[in-house]
mmCIF file of C-alpha atoms in Angstrom:
data_model
loop_
_atom_site.group_PDB
_atom_site.id
_atom_site.type_symbol
_atom_site.label_atom_id
_atom_site.label_comp_id
_atom_site.label_asym_id
_atom_site.label_seq_id
_atom_site.Cartn_x
_atom_site.Cartn_y
_atom_site.Cartn_z
ATOM 1 C CA UNK A 254 9.430 -8.422 -34.910
ATOM 2 C CA UNK A 255 7.824 -8.445 -31.058
ATOM 3 C CA UNK A 256 9.591 -10.462 -28.914
ATOM 4 C CA UNK A 257 7.793 -13.434 -26.750
ATOM 5 C CA UNK A 258 8.537 -15.049 -23.516
ATOM 6 C CA UNK A 259 6.575 -17.512 -21.874
ATOM 7 C CA UNK A 260 5.820 -17.874 -17.829
ATOM 8 C CA UNK A 261 2.839 -19.118 -15.892
ATOM 9 C CA UNK A 262 1.973 -15.843 -13.892
ATOM 10 C CA UNK A 263 2.721 -12.322 -15.490
ATOM 11 C CA UNK A 264 2.059 -9.401 -12.834
ATOM 12 C CA UNK A 265 2.244 -6.278 -13.645
ATOM 13 C CA UNK A 266 3.153 -3.412 -11.106
ATOM 14 C CA UNK A 267 6.357 -4.308 -8.574
ATOM 15 C CA UNK A 268 4.559 -2.140 -5.417
ATOM 16 C CA UNK A 269 4.129 -4.234 -2.320
ATOM 17 C CA UNK A 270 1.411 -6.099 -3.675
ATOM 18 C CA UNK A 271 2.906 -7.760 -6.896
ATOM 19 C CA UNK A 272 6.774 -8.136 -4.905
ATOM 20 C CA UNK A 273 5.306 -10.035 -2.323
ATOM 21 C CA UNK A 274 2.968 -12.306 -4.600
ATOM 22 C CA UNK A 275 5.811 -12.617 -6.813
ATOM 23 C CA UNK A 276 7.962 -13.815 -3.889
ATOM 24 C CA UNK A 277 5.133 -16.824 -2.702
ATOM 25 C CA UNK A 278 4.477 -17.707 -5.897
ATOM 26 C CA UNK A 279 8.265 -18.346 -6.892
ATOM 27 C CA UNK A 280 9.136 -19.927 -3.357
ATOM 28 C CA UNK A 281 6.418 -22.189 -4.402
ATOM 29 C CA UNK A 282 7.723 -23.551 -7.552
ATOM 30 C CA UNK A 283 5.594 -21.216 -10.215
ATOM 31 C CA UNK A 284 7.071 -19.406 -12.763
ATOM 32 C CA UNK A 285 6.469 -15.705 -12.636
ATOM 33 C CA UNK A 286 7.961 -12.585 -14.078
ATOM 34 C CA UNK A 287 6.843 -9.016 -12.383
ATOM 35 C CA UNK A 288 7.241 -5.937 -14.529
ATOM 36 C CA UNK A 289 8.149 -2.913 -12.350
ATOM 37 C CA UNK A 290 8.095 0.505 -15.106
ATOM 38 C CA UNK A 291 10.638 1.977 -13.181
ATOM 39 C CA UNK A 292 14.066 1.746 -12.511
ATOM 40 C CA UNK A 293 14.218 1.403 -9.412
ATOM 41 C CA UNK A 294 11.588 1.643 -6.418
ATOM 42 C CA UNK A 295 12.952 5.320 -5.506
ATOM 43 C CA UNK A 296 9.710 7.049 -4.684
ATOM 44 C CA UNK A 297 9.101 9.558 -2.146
ATOM 45 C CA UNK A 298 6.674 10.051 -0.177
ATOM 46 C CA UNK A 299 5.203 6.204 -0.487
ATOM 47 C CA UNK A 300 3.215 4.311 2.370
ATOM 48 C CA UNK A 301 5.897 3.574 4.089
ATOM 49 C CA UNK A 302 3.738 1.838 7.198
ATOM 50 C CA UNK A 303 4.406 -1.747 7.805
ATOM 51 C CA UNK A 304 1.404 -2.629 10.288
ATOM 52 C CA UNK A 305 1.615 -5.972 12.770
ATOM 53 C CA UNK A 306 0.061 -8.380 10.453
ATOM 54 C CA UNK A 307 2.437 -7.468 7.769
ATOM 55 C CA UNK A 308 5.218 -8.228 10.360
ATOM 56 C CA UNK A 309 3.715 -11.464 10.619
ATOM 57 C CA UNK A 310 3.421 -12.387 7.358
ATOM 58 C CA UNK A 311 7.367 -11.662 7.311
ATOM 59 C CA UNK A 312 7.813 -13.770 9.744
ATOM 60 C CA UNK A 313 6.074 -16.381 8.187
ATOM 61 C CA UNK A 314 8.398 -16.312 5.285
ATOM 62 C CA UNK A 315 11.056 -15.765 7.119
ATOM 63 C CA UNK A 316 12.142 -12.624 6.560
ATOM 64 C CA UNK A 317 11.329 -10.742 9.661
ATOM 65 C CA UNK A 318 14.605 -10.406 11.278
ATOM 66 C CA UNK A 319 16.202 -9.392 8.048
ATOM 67 C CA UNK A 320 13.215 -6.900 7.732
ATOM 68 C CA UNK A 321 14.744 -5.455 11.201
ATOM 69 C CA UNK A 322 18.327 -5.168 10.169
ATOM 70 C CA UNK A 323 16.936 -1.987 7.866
ATOM 71 C CA UNK A 324 16.473 0.785 8.989
ATOM 72 C CA UNK A 325 13.434 1.577 10.724
ATOM 73 C CA UNK A 326 11.765 2.675 13.604
ATOM 74 C CA UNK A 327 9.193 0.919 15.579
ATOM 75 C CA UNK A 328 5.670 3.244 16.350
ATOM 76 C CA UNK A 329 3.269 1.817 19.175
ATOM 77 C CA UNK A 330 0.975 4.301 19.440
ATOM 78 C CA UNK A 331 -1.370 6.332 17.531
ATOM 79 C CA UNK A 332 -2.236 9.665 18.340
ATOM 80 C CA UNK A 333 -4.427 12.974 18.056
ATOM 81 C CA UNK A 334 -3.519 16.530 19.335
ATOM 82 C CA UNK A 335 -6.197 18.135 19.848
ATOM 83 C CA UNK A 336 -6.978 21.947 22.621
ATOM 84 C CA UNK A 337 -3.068 20.926 23.162
ATOM 85 C CA UNK A 338 -3.576 17.783 24.132
ATOM 86 C CA UNK A 339 -2.025 13.660 22.527
ATOM 87 C CA UNK A 340 -4.981 11.524 22.724
ATOM 88 C CA UNK A 341 -4.020 7.994 21.719
ATOM 89 C CA UNK A 342 -6.938 6.830 19.219
ATOM 90 C CA UNK A 343 -4.325 3.526 18.732
ATOM 91 C CA UNK A 344 -1.849 1.350 20.948
ATOM 92 C CA UNK A 345 -0.686 -1.801 19.496
ATOM 93 C CA UNK A 346 0.457 -3.071 22.687
ATOM 94 C CA UNK A 347 -2.658 -3.390 24.143
ATOM 95 C CA UNK A 348 -2.817 -6.315 21.385
ATOM 96 C CA UNK A 349 -1.797 -9.900 21.626
ATOM 97 C CA UNK A 350 0.436 -10.234 18.795
ATOM 98 C CA UNK A 351 3.867 -11.297 18.044
ATOM 99 C CA UNK A 352 4.735 -7.472 17.076
ATOM 100 C CA UNK A 353 2.831 -4.863 18.813
ATOM 101 C CA UNK A 354 3.516 -1.846 17.061
ATOM 102 C CA UNK A 355 3.762 -0.188 13.120
ATOM 103 C CA UNK A 356 7.545 -0.020 11.535
ATOM 104 C CA UNK A 357 7.738 2.558 9.303
ATOM 105 C CA UNK A 358 10.727 1.725 6.491
ATOM 106 C CA UNK A 359 11.484 3.313 3.598
ATOM 107 C CA UNK A 360 9.100 1.347 0.970
ATOM 108 C CA UNK A 361 11.772 0.762 -1.580
ATOM 109 C CA UNK A 362 13.642 -0.805 1.109
ATOM 110 C CA UNK A 363 10.770 -2.956 1.817
ATOM 111 C CA UNK A 364 10.528 -3.860 -1.704
ATOM 112 C CA UNK A 365 14.536 -4.347 -2.379
ATOM 113 C CA UNK A 366 14.141 -7.227 0.431
ATOM 114 C CA UNK A 367 10.926 -8.497 -0.452
ATOM 115 C CA UNK A 368 12.601 -8.999 -4.643
ATOM 116 C CA UNK A 369 16.113 -9.605 -3.288
ATOM 117 C CA UNK A 370 14.394 -13.094 -1.499
ATOM 118 C CA UNK A 371 12.756 -14.171 -4.647
ATOM 119 C CA UNK A 372 15.794 -13.608 -6.409
ATOM 120 C CA UNK A 373 17.044 -16.640 -4.925
ATOM 121 C CA UNK A 374 14.518 -18.863 -6.361
ATOM 122 C CA UNK A 375 14.739 -19.325 -10.339
ATOM 123 C CA UNK A 376 11.143 -19.318 -11.003
ATOM 124 C CA UNK A 377 11.344 -15.496 -10.241
ATOM 125 C CA UNK A 378 11.761 -12.775 -12.431
ATOM 126 C CA UNK A 379 12.007 -9.213 -12.223
ATOM 127 C CA UNK A 380 12.325 -7.052 -15.144
ATOM 128 C CA UNK A 381 12.753 -3.352 -14.185
ATOM 129 C CA UNK A 382 11.768 0.156 -16.798
ATOM 130 C CA UNK A 383 8.916 -2.580 -18.243
ATOM 131 C CA UNK A 384 5.680 -1.627 -18.105
ATOM 132 C CA UNK A 385 2.389 -3.516 -19.132
ATOM 133 C CA UNK A 386 0.623 -1.655 -21.946
ATOM 134 C CA UNK A 387 -2.055 -3.999 -22.916
ATOM 135 C CA UNK A 388 -3.291 -7.396 -22.957
ATOM 136 C CA UNK A 389 -3.487 -10.803 -24.954
ATOM 137 C CA UNK A 390 -6.189 -12.332 -25.633
ATOM 138 C CA UNK A 391 -7.134 -15.544 -27.175
ATOM 139 C CA UNK A 392 -11.550 -15.695 -27.334
ATOM 140 C CA UNK A 393 -12.324 -14.174 -24.510
ATOM 141 C CA UNK A 394 -9.562 -14.817 -22.078
ATOM 142 C CA UNK A 395 -6.712 -12.905 -21.327
ATOM 143 C CA UNK A 396 -3.688 -14.988 -21.959
ATOM 144 C CA UNK A 397 -0.896 -12.171 -21.282
ATOM 145 C CA UNK A 398 0.175 -9.004 -21.657
ATOM 146 C CA UNK A 399 2.566 -6.750 -24.350
ATOM 147 C CA UNK A 400 4.715 -4.945 -22.339
ATOM 148 C CA UNK A 401 7.098 -2.145 -23.155
ATOM 149 C CA UNK A 402 11.530 -2.143 -22.063
ATOM 150 C CA UNK A 403 14.431 -0.492 -22.527
ATOM 151 C CA UNK A 404 14.430 -3.063 -25.692
ATOM 152 C CA UNK A 405 10.954 -2.583 -27.256
ATOM 153 C CA UNK A 406 7.825 -4.495 -26.761
ATOM 154 C CA UNK A 407 7.366 -7.684 -25.147
ATOM 155 C CA UNK A 408 4.753 -10.140 -25.799
ATOM 156 C CA UNK A 409 4.466 -11.865 -22.265
ATOM 157 C CA UNK A 410 2.272 -14.907 -22.497
ATOM 158 C CA UNK A 411 0.862 -16.182 -19.279
ATOM 159 C CA UNK A 412 -1.796 -18.469 -17.582
ATOM 160 C CA UNK A 413 -3.005 -15.928 -15.632
ATOM 161 C CA UNK A 414 -2.203 -11.843 -15.070
ATOM 162 C CA UNK A 415 -2.256 -9.957 -12.076
ATOM 163 C CA UNK A 416 -2.803 -6.264 -12.512
ATOM 164 C CA UNK A 417 -0.810 -4.821 -9.379
ATOM 165 C CA UNK A 418 0.065 -2.016 -11.175
ATOM 166 C CA UNK A 419 -2.022 0.935 -8.962
ATOM 167 C CA UNK A 420 -4.304 3.175 -8.878
ATOM 168 C CA UNK A 421 -3.633 4.482 -12.190
ATOM 169 C CA UNK A 422 -3.662 1.037 -13.596
ATOM 170 C CA UNK A 423 -2.622 0.774 -17.346
ATOM 171 C CA UNK A 424 -4.262 -2.671 -17.414
ATOM 172 C CA UNK A 425 -7.235 -1.656 -16.288
ATOM 173 C CA UNK A 426 -7.398 0.924 -19.221
ATOM 174 C CA UNK A 427 -6.559 -1.965 -21.368
ATOM 175 C CA UNK A 428 -9.191 -4.056 -20.288
ATOM 176 C CA UNK A 429 -11.892 -0.884 -20.063
ATOM 177 C CA UNK A 430 -12.865 -1.165 -16.726
ATOM 178 C CA UNK A 431 -13.268 1.768 -14.431
ATOM 179 C CA UNK A 432 -13.306 1.505 -10.834
ATOM 180 C CA UNK A 433 -16.421 3.018 -8.993
ATOM 181 C CA UNK A 434 -15.811 6.269 -6.710
ATOM 182 C CA UNK A 435 -16.302 5.656 -2.610
ATOM 183 C CA UNK A 436 -15.205 8.116 -1.062
ATOM 184 C CA UNK A 437 -14.814 11.883 -2.276
ATOM 185 C CA UNK A 438 -11.445 12.929 -2.738
ATOM 186 C CA UNK A 439 -9.126 14.126 -0.170
ATOM 187 C CA UNK A 440 -5.592 16.337 -0.829
ATOM 188 C CA UNK A 441 -2.896 15.213 1.219
ATOM 189 C CA UNK A 442 0.260 17.527 0.700
ATOM 190 C CA UNK A 443 3.036 16.245 2.106
ATOM 191 C CA UNK A 444 6.841 17.539 2.245
ATOM 192 C CA UNK A 445 9.681 17.226 5.568
ATOM 193 C CA UNK A 446 11.692 19.106 8.165
ATOM 194 C CA UNK A 447 14.429 18.391 9.629
ATOM 195 C CA UNK A 448 14.339 16.422 13.121
ATOM 196 C CA UNK A 449 16.372 17.940 16.501
ATOM 197 C CA UNK A 450 17.461 15.235 19.524
ATOM 198 C CA UNK A 451 15.354 17.678 21.204
ATOM 199 C CA UNK A 452 12.343 17.423 19.407
ATOM 200 C CA UNK A 453 9.098 15.260 21.805
ATOM 201 C CA UNK A 454 8.804 11.385 20.900
ATOM 202 C CA UNK A 455 5.264 11.367 18.788
ATOM 203 C CA UNK A 456 5.809 8.545 16.958
ATOM 204 C CA UNK A 457 2.993 9.180 14.735
ATOM 205 C CA UNK A 458 0.735 12.429 15.605
ATOM 206 C CA UNK A 459 -2.065 13.898 13.758
ATOM 207 C CA UNK A 460 -2.654 17.483 15.177
ATOM 208 C CA UNK A 461 -6.197 19.138 14.621
ATOM 209 C CA UNK A 462 -7.320 22.816 15.135
ATOM 210 C CA UNK A 463 -8.350 26.195 13.536
ATOM 211 C CA UNK A 464 -9.909 24.208 10.442
ATOM 212 C CA UNK A 465 -6.563 22.865 9.649
ATOM 213 C CA UNK A 466 -4.692 19.176 9.694
ATOM 214 C CA UNK A 467 -0.990 18.619 10.313
ATOM 215 C CA UNK A 468 0.163 15.475 10.345
ATOM 216 C CA UNK A 469 3.653 14.523 12.084
ATOM 217 C CA UNK A 470 5.763 10.726 11.506
ATOM 218 C CA UNK A 471 8.939 10.196 13.145
ATOM 219 C CA UNK A 472 11.544 9.452 10.503
ATOM 220 C CA UNK A 473 14.062 9.661 12.913
ATOM 221 C CA UNK A 474 16.553 12.207 10.956
ATOM 222 C CA UNK A 475 12.956 14.339 9.619
ATOM 223 C CA UNK A 476 9.563 14.771 9.928
ATOM 224 C CA UNK A 477 7.757 13.391 7.589
ATOM 225 C CA UNK A 478 4.735 16.269 7.453
ATOM 226 C CA UNK A 479 1.080 16.045 6.086
ATOM 227 C CA UNK A 480 -1.574 18.699 5.380
ATOM 228 C CA UNK A 481 -4.776 17.287 4.283
ATOM 229 C CA UNK A 482 -7.204 19.424 2.766
ATOM 230 C CA UNK A 483 -10.243 19.481 0.510
ATOM 231 C CA UNK A 484 -10.206 18.452 -3.248
ATOM 232 C CA UNK A 485 -8.064 21.258 -4.905
ATOM 233 C CA UNK A 486 -6.570 22.463 -1.829
ATOM 234 C CA UNK A 487 -3.073 22.910 -2.963
ATOM 235 C CA UNK A 488 -4.336 25.620 -5.449
ATOM 236 C CA UNK A 489 -5.989 27.240 -2.183
ATOM 237 C CA UNK A 490 -2.264 26.877 -0.805
ATOM 238 C CA UNK A 491 -0.472 28.385 -3.896
ATOM 239 C CA UNK A 492 -3.346 31.137 -4.046
ATOM 240 C CA UNK A 493 -2.542 32.384 -0.177
ATOM 241 C CA UNK A 494 0.868 31.909 -0.645
ATOM 242 C CA UNK A 495 3.979 30.054 1.560
ATOM 243 C CA UNK A 496 4.307 32.187 4.089
ATOM 244 C CA UNK A 497 0.615 32.275 5.408
ATOM 245 C CA UNK A 498 1.544 27.982 4.782
ATOM 246 C CA UNK A 499 4.648 28.181 7.140
ATOM 247 C CA UNK A 500 2.774 30.164 9.569
ATOM 248 C CA UNK A 501 -0.371 27.857 10.290
ATOM 249 C CA UNK A 502 2.411 24.865 10.613
ATOM 250 C CA UNK A 503 4.492 27.259 13.258
ATOM 251 C CA UNK A 504 0.941 27.143 14.736
ATOM 252 C CA UNK A 505 0.188 23.854 14.773
ATOM 253 C CA UNK A 506 3.366 22.376 15.673
ATOM 254 C CA UNK A 507 4.784 24.806 17.860
ATOM 255 C CA UNK A 508 8.090 23.056 18.386
ATOM 256 C CA UNK A 509 8.637 22.742 14.554
ATOM 257 C CA UNK A 510 7.776 26.919 14.127
ATOM 258 C CA UNK A 511 11.839 27.869 14.216
ATOM 259 C CA UNK A 512 12.387 25.329 10.645
ATOM 260 C CA UNK A 513 9.011 26.407 9.058
ATOM 261 C CA UNK A 514 11.654 27.681 6.680
ATOM 262 C CA UNK A 515 12.714 24.403 5.042
ATOM 263 C CA UNK A 516 9.495 24.542 3.040
ATOM 264 C CA UNK A 517 11.717 27.081 0.765
ATOM 265 C CA UNK A 518 9.048 26.324 -2.246
ATOM 266 C CA UNK A 519 6.582 24.915 -3.891
ATOM 267 C CA UNK A 520 8.872 22.051 -5.100
ATOM 268 C CA UNK A 521 9.261 21.058 -1.578
ATOM 269 C CA UNK A 522 5.364 20.415 -1.391
ATOM 270 C CA UNK A 523 4.167 16.728 -3.189
ATOM 271 C CA UNK A 524 0.432 16.329 -3.589
ATOM 272 C CA UNK A 525 -1.658 13.035 -3.249
ATOM 273 C CA UNK A 526 -4.998 13.158 -4.706
ATOM 274 C CA UNK A 527 -6.296 10.828 -2.695
ATOM 275 C CA UNK A 528 -9.802 8.636 -3.572
ATOM 276 C CA UNK A 529 -10.834 5.786 -2.710
ATOM 277 C CA UNK A 530 -12.708 3.436 -5.237
ATOM 278 C CA UNK A 531 -13.173 -0.013 -5.915
ATOM 279 C CA UNK A 532 -13.730 -2.205 -8.964
ATOM 280 C CA UNK A 533 -17.418 -4.056 -8.851
ATOM 281 C CA UNK A 534 -15.407 -6.810 -10.365
ATOM 282 C CA UNK A 535 -12.128 -7.991 -9.261
ATOM 283 C CA UNK A 536 -11.450 -10.447 -12.469
ATOM 284 C CA UNK A 537 -11.962 -12.111 -15.807
ATOM 285 C CA UNK A 538 -10.750 -14.910 -17.109
ATOM 286 C CA UNK A 539 -7.010 -15.024 -16.669
ATOM 287 C CA UNK A 540 -7.015 -11.859 -15.134
ATOM 288 C CA UNK A 541 -6.739 -10.486 -11.376
ATOM 289 C CA UNK A 542 -6.804 -7.374 -9.880
ATOM 290 C CA UNK A 543 -5.899 -6.655 -6.500
ATOM 291 C CA UNK A 544 -4.102 -4.079 -4.161
ATOM 292 C CA UNK A 545 -4.563 -0.210 -5.424
ATOM 293 C CA UNK A 546 -5.804 -1.568 -8.927
ATOM 294 C CA UNK A 547 -8.635 -3.462 -7.532
ATOM 295 C CA UNK A 548 -9.546 -0.926 -4.818
ATOM 296 C CA UNK A 549 -7.374 2.368 -3.927
ATOM 297 C CA UNK A 550 -6.876 3.516 -0.349
ATOM 298 C CA UNK A 551 -6.960 7.098 1.212
ATOM 299 C CA UNK A 552 -4.263 7.809 3.486
ATOM 300 C CA UNK A 553 -6.036 7.344 6.528
ATOM 301 C CA UNK A 554 -4.765 4.965 9.081
ATOM 302 C CA UNK A 555 -2.072 3.637 6.420
ATOM 303 C CA UNK A 556 -4.380 0.732 5.064
ATOM 304 C CA UNK A 557 -3.157 0.410 1.597
ATOM 305 C CA UNK A 558 0.061 -1.311 1.766
ATOM 306 C CA UNK A 559 -1.530 -4.208 4.898
ATOM 307 C CA UNK A 560 -3.993 -4.268 2.335
ATOM 308 C CA UNK A 561 -2.446 -4.716 -0.987
ATOM 309 C CA UNK A 562 -0.245 -7.218 1.225
ATOM 310 C CA UNK A 563 -3.166 -9.329 1.632
ATOM 311 C CA UNK A 564 -3.939 -9.240 -0.900
ATOM 312 C CA UNK A 565 -1.575 -10.707 -2.357
ATOM 313 C CA UNK A 566 -1.280 -13.800 0.332
ATOM 314 C CA UNK A 567 -4.945 -14.639 -0.162
ATOM 315 C CA UNK A 568 -3.509 -14.633 -4.018
ATOM 316 C CA UNK A 569 -0.956 -17.157 -3.428
ATOM 317 C CA UNK A 570 -2.816 -19.337 -1.212
ATOM 318 C CA UNK A 571 -5.800 -19.619 -3.440
ATOM 319 C CA UNK A 572 -3.522 -20.359 -6.564
ATOM 320 C CA UNK A 573 -0.372 -22.207 -6.089
ATOM 321 C CA UNK A 574 -1.923 -25.446 -6.256
ATOM 322 C CA UNK A 575 -3.633 -24.989 -9.730
ATOM 323 C CA UNK A 576 -0.951 -23.123 -11.309
ATOM 324 C CA UNK A 577 1.368 -25.879 -9.982
ATOM 325 C CA UNK A 578 -0.116 -28.659 -11.433
ATOM 326 C CA UNK A 579 -0.863 -26.465 -14.460
ATOM 327 C CA UNK A 580 2.808 -26.124 -15.235
ATOM 328 C CA UNK A 581 3.972 -29.418 -14.461
ATOM 329 C CA UNK A 582 1.204 -30.967 -16.066
ATOM 330 C CA UNK A 583 -0.304 -29.072 -18.719
ATOM 331 C CA UNK A 584 -3.642 -29.311 -17.463
ATOM 332 C CA UNK A 585 -6.639 -26.663 -17.867
ATOM 333 C CA UNK A 586 -6.623 -24.009 -15.524
ATOM 334 C CA UNK A 587 -9.770 -23.448 -13.263
ATOM 335 C CA UNK A 588 -10.570 -19.531 -14.302
ATOM 336 C CA UNK A 589 -13.550 -19.246 -12.115
ATOM 337 C CA UNK A 590 -10.965 -19.694 -8.694
ATOM 338 C CA UNK A 591 -10.172 -15.742 -9.289
ATOM 339 C CA UNK A 592 -13.254 -14.969 -8.258
ATOM 340 C CA UNK A 593 -12.657 -16.730 -4.879
ATOM 341 C CA UNK A 594 -10.281 -14.584 -4.790
ATOM 342 C CA UNK A 595 -12.417 -11.460 -4.806
ATOM 343 C CA UNK A 596 -14.905 -13.320 -2.469
ATOM 344 C CA UNK A 597 -12.640 -14.121 0.178
ATOM 345 C CA UNK A 598 -11.145 -10.313 0.486
ATOM 346 C CA UNK A 599 -14.441 -8.243 -0.443
ATOM 347 C CA UNK A 600 -15.905 -7.431 2.509
ATOM 348 C CA UNK A 601 -12.552 -6.717 4.838
ATOM 349 C CA UNK A 602 -11.763 -4.574 1.795
ATOM 350 C CA UNK A 603 -15.346 -2.911 1.965
ATOM 351 C CA UNK A 604 -14.675 -2.178 5.948
ATOM 352 C CA UNK A 605 -11.442 -0.478 5.396
ATOM 353 C CA UNK A 606 -13.026 1.739 3.017
ATOM 354 C CA UNK A 607 -15.908 2.570 4.744
ATOM 355 C CA UNK A 608 -14.195 3.228 7.887
ATOM 356 C CA UNK A 609 -12.031 5.659 5.955
ATOM 357 C CA UNK A 610 -15.198 7.183 4.803
ATOM 358 C CA UNK A 611 -16.604 7.489 8.258
ATOM 359 C CA UNK A 612 -13.330 9.062 9.295
ATOM 360 C CA UNK A 613 -13.283 11.833 6.560
ATOM 361 C CA UNK A 614 -17.126 12.568 7.191
ATOM 362 C CA UNK A 615 -17.170 12.725 10.806
ATOM 363 C CA UNK A 616 -13.241 13.658 11.863
ATOM 364 C CA UNK A 617 -11.833 15.452 8.883
ATOM 365 C CA UNK A 618 -14.405 16.934 7.045
ATOM 366 C CA UNK A 619 -15.457 18.881 10.999
ATOM 367 C CA UNK A 620 -12.616 19.793 11.629
ATOM 368 C CA UNK A 621 -11.437 21.064 7.855
ATOM 369 C CA UNK A 622 -14.579 23.351 8.231
ATOM 370 C CA UNK A 623 -13.474 24.962 11.280
ATOM 371 C CA UNK A 624 -17.273 23.248 12.431
ATOM 372 C CA UNK A 625 -15.400 22.282 15.918
ATOM 373 C CA UNK A 626 -13.373 19.289 17.417
ATOM 374 C CA UNK A 627 -13.979 15.894 15.998
ATOM 375 C CA UNK A 628 -15.612 14.111 19.073
ATOM 376 C CA UNK A 629 -14.440 10.049 18.223
ATOM 377 C CA UNK A 630 -10.867 10.878 19.684
ATOM 378 C CA UNK A 631 -12.097 11.362 22.954
ATOM 379 C CA UNK A 632 -14.908 8.585 22.940
ATOM 380 C CA UNK A 633 -11.263 6.402 22.498
ATOM 381 C CA UNK A 634 -9.992 8.023 25.596
ATOM 382 C CA UNK A 635 -12.717 7.399 27.827
ATOM 383 C CA UNK A 636 -13.602 4.030 26.850
ATOM 384 C CA UNK A 637 -10.453 1.104 26.460
ATOM 385 C CA UNK A 638 -12.430 -1.040 24.310
ATOM 386 C CA UNK A 639 -12.695 1.250 21.418
ATOM 387 C CA UNK A 640 -9.346 2.282 21.034
ATOM 388 C CA UNK A 641 -8.970 -1.182 21.590
ATOM 389 C CA UNK A 642 -11.199 -2.264 18.585
ATOM 390 C CA UNK A 643 -9.255 0.229 16.213
ATOM 391 C CA UNK A 644 -6.168 -0.828 17.171
ATOM 392 C CA UNK A 645 -6.526 -3.979 16.207
ATOM 393 C CA UNK A 646 -8.757 -2.879 12.839
ATOM 394 C CA UNK A 647 -5.879 -0.487 12.332
ATOM 395 C CA UNK A 648 -2.681 -2.610 12.974
ATOM 396 C CA UNK A 649 -4.393 -6.632 11.756
ATOM 397 C CA UNK A 650 -7.310 -5.286 9.680
ATOM 398 C CA UNK A 651 -11.061 -6.378 9.150
ATOM 399 C CA UNK A 652 -10.029 -10.251 7.900
ATOM 400 C CA UNK A 653 -5.465 -10.786 8.606
ATOM 401 C CA UNK A 654 -4.743 -13.304 6.335
ATOM 402 C CA UNK A 655 -1.712 -16.343 7.057
ATOM 403 C CA UNK A 656 0.964 -17.949 4.388
ATOM 404 C CA UNK A 657 -0.510 -21.358 3.713
ATOM 405 C CA UNK A 658 1.661 -22.027 0.373
ATOM 406 C CA UNK A 659 4.440 -24.207 0.625
ATOM 407 C CA UNK A 660 8.260 -23.255 0.090
ATOM 408 C CA UNK A 661 10.794 -25.364 -1.739
ATOM 409 C CA UNK A 662 14.266 -24.591 -1.681
ATOM 410 C CA UNK A 663 16.042 -22.196 -4.115
ATOM 411 C CA UNK A 664 17.706 -25.320 -5.688
ATOM 412 C CA UNK A 665 13.752 -27.154 -5.505
ATOM 413 C CA UNK A 666 11.916 -24.889 -7.179
ATOM 414 C CA UNK A 667 10.723 -25.081 -11.139
ATOM 415 C CA UNK A 668 9.633 -22.955 -14.139
ATOM 416 C CA UNK A 669 9.025 -22.672 -17.771
ATOM 417 C CA UNK A 670 11.478 -20.257 -19.119
ATOM 418 C CA UNK A 671 10.959 -18.902 -22.406
#
């Protein structure tokens, strides 16, 4: 017999969007269950960038000091190396913000911090190794999810279901919706190379030349490397062989030439098949999609985590008051409020995806097909306003959100337990 649990909000997915939303709801007293299908948050080559806008949100909820206690790096600039010369395309120190840098922290540490804070509130429950596999319906409205975990199947009935389960969303499949492809696919191959104290202080840097693009991100003890290529690029790497790949790496990033042997096998390479897509409609009665489940991003500019967190903040700001009213009094929840979240976040999402498409079309594609060096980086060097604008777009986004929800002490929160 399938077990049943009742809550006010069920969030499918414990990534940045789901974890942040769970915290914001619970700290305001909204009973919330967050489902995470894995046993922990340890996945390699996930988005580890925490933008100035996200740091500001952490400040607003009192977590920024604890965040800075985590092992992290502060990176104030993003650069491109062309013809052997570095050009900064973004410098966050030009912004009038409290945190003028991008912070790099393992995503599992970030999620552990968020969920540990959320767990202080009795209204919060995180269920690991539990995946939402279907939705529960009552007439034309979603009223919960069917989940599968270590103890078998579980029906979680809720006022609202939030699908934050990523670009391969199980909830999307369950309700039969498909995102619209916005941008052409790009393959990104990730790998690691050890870092030495004598290495240059590059922070984040992309190297372009000879029809190749290698990215390097300083992770203190190692370089997180990326190799951008067209769709199907991994097959081309395999066909050419690892020796050719290592030779390209040595030529493009000369200070790593004596360490390219650390890419010892194809198992050291991790493929991300990136695509840019977006749902035309992010909501149904009782159901809301946010983060990558609503709009998958490419790795360009690292927008994904920041947009996911912004979605979570906008969702909490819009829903806490009516959800608390429904939870405490039994009043009907107005499901039209879900549409307001899409209206608020749609333009910022579309503009971010448009910038990624333009970057790929006029920068990455030209670099990969060997038609020449993309001209945009030199534009940022010559025009200070262009660099300031790019710094703002990457660092803050097109519509930064701020936490407007009330914060109760853990002892004051309340929730429905079932």
